[in-house]
GROMACS .gro file of C-alpha atoms in nm:
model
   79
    1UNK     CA    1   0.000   0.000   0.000
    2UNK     CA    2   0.298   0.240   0.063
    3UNK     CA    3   0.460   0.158  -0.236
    4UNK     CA    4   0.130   0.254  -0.433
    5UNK     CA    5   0.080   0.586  -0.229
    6UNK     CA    6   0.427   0.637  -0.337
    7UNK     CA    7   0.389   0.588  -0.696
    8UNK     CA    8   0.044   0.814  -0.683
    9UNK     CA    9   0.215   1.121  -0.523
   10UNK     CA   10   0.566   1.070  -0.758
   11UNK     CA   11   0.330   1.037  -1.054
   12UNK     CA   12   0.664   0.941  -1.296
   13UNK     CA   13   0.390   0.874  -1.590
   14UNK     CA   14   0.273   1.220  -1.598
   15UNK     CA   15   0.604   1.379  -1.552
   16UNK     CA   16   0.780   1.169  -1.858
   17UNK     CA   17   0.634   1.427  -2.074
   18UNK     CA   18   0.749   1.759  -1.824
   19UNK     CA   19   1.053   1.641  -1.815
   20UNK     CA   20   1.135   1.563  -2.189
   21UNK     CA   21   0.957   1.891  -2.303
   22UNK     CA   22   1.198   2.070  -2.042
   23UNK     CA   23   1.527   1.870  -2.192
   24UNK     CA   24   1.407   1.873  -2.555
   25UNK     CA   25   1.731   2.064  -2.646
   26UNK     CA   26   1.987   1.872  -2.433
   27UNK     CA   27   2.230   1.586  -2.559
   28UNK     CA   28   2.118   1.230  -2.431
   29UNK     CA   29   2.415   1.228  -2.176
   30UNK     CA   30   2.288   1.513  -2.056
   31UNK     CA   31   1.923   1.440  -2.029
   32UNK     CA   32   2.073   1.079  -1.820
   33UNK     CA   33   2.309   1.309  -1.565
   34UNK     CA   34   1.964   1.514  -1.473
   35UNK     CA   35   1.723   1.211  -1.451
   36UNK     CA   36   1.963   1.095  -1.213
   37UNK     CA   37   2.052   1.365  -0.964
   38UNK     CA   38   1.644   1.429  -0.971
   39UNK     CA   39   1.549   1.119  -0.870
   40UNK     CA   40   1.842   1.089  -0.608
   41UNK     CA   41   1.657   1.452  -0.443
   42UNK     CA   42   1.327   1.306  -0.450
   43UNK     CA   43   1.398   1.001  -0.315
   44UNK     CA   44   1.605   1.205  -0.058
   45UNK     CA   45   1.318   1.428  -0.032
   46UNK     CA   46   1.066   1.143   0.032
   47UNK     CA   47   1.295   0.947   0.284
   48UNK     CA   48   1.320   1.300   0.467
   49UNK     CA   49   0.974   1.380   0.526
   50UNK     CA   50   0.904   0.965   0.614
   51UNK     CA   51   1.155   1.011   0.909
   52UNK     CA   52   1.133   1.381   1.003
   53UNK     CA   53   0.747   1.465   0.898
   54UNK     CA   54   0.585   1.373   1.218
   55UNK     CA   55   0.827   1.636   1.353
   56UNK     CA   56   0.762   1.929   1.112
   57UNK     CA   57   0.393   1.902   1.102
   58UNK     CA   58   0.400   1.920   1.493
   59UNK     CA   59   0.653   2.204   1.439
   60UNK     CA   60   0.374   2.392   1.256
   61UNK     CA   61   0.155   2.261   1.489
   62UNK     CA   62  -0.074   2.116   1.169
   63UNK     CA   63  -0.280   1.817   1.296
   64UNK     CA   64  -0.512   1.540   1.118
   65UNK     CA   65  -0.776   1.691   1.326
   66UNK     CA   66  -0.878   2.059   1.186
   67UNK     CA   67  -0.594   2.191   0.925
   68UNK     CA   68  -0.705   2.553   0.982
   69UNK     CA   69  -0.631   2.524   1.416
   70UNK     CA   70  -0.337   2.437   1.637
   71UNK     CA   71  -0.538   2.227   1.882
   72UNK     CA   72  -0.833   1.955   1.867
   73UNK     CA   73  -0.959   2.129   2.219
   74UNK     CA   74  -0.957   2.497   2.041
   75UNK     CA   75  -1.175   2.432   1.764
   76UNK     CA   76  -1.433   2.231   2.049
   77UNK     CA   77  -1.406   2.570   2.236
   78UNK     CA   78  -1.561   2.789   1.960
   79UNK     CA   79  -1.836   2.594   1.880
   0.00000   0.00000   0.00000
């Protein structure tokens, strides 16, 4: 199930097309050398927010419960 949630958000199907109208003009070598260092930064990115995202969304104290409010209790409290 992770490995499809992956895929979804990634979306490599759609982006074949972004990415070869953006290196259109650029020498096959070329077009290898930045497939490469962009999937090592997503997969970098990805493996970043799995291990540290529980952090930042606390950081910016977003929850599951109400995006818009810091705290379960405070949106309770102006009901």
């Amino acid at each position: 199930m992770a490995l499809t949630s992956m895929f979804v958000i990634v979306n490599p199907i759609g982006n074949v097309m972004v990415f070869l109208s953006l290196t259109e003009d650029r020498r096959f070598d070329e077009k290898k050398r930045i497939a490469k260092k962009t999937a090592i930064f997503g997969c970098l990115t990805l493996v970043i927010f799995a291990i540290f995202g529980d952090f930042i969304l606390s950081f910016f104290q977003i929850n599951i419960y109400h995006p818009y409010l810091p705290h379960k209790q405070d949106s309770l409290q102006n009901v």
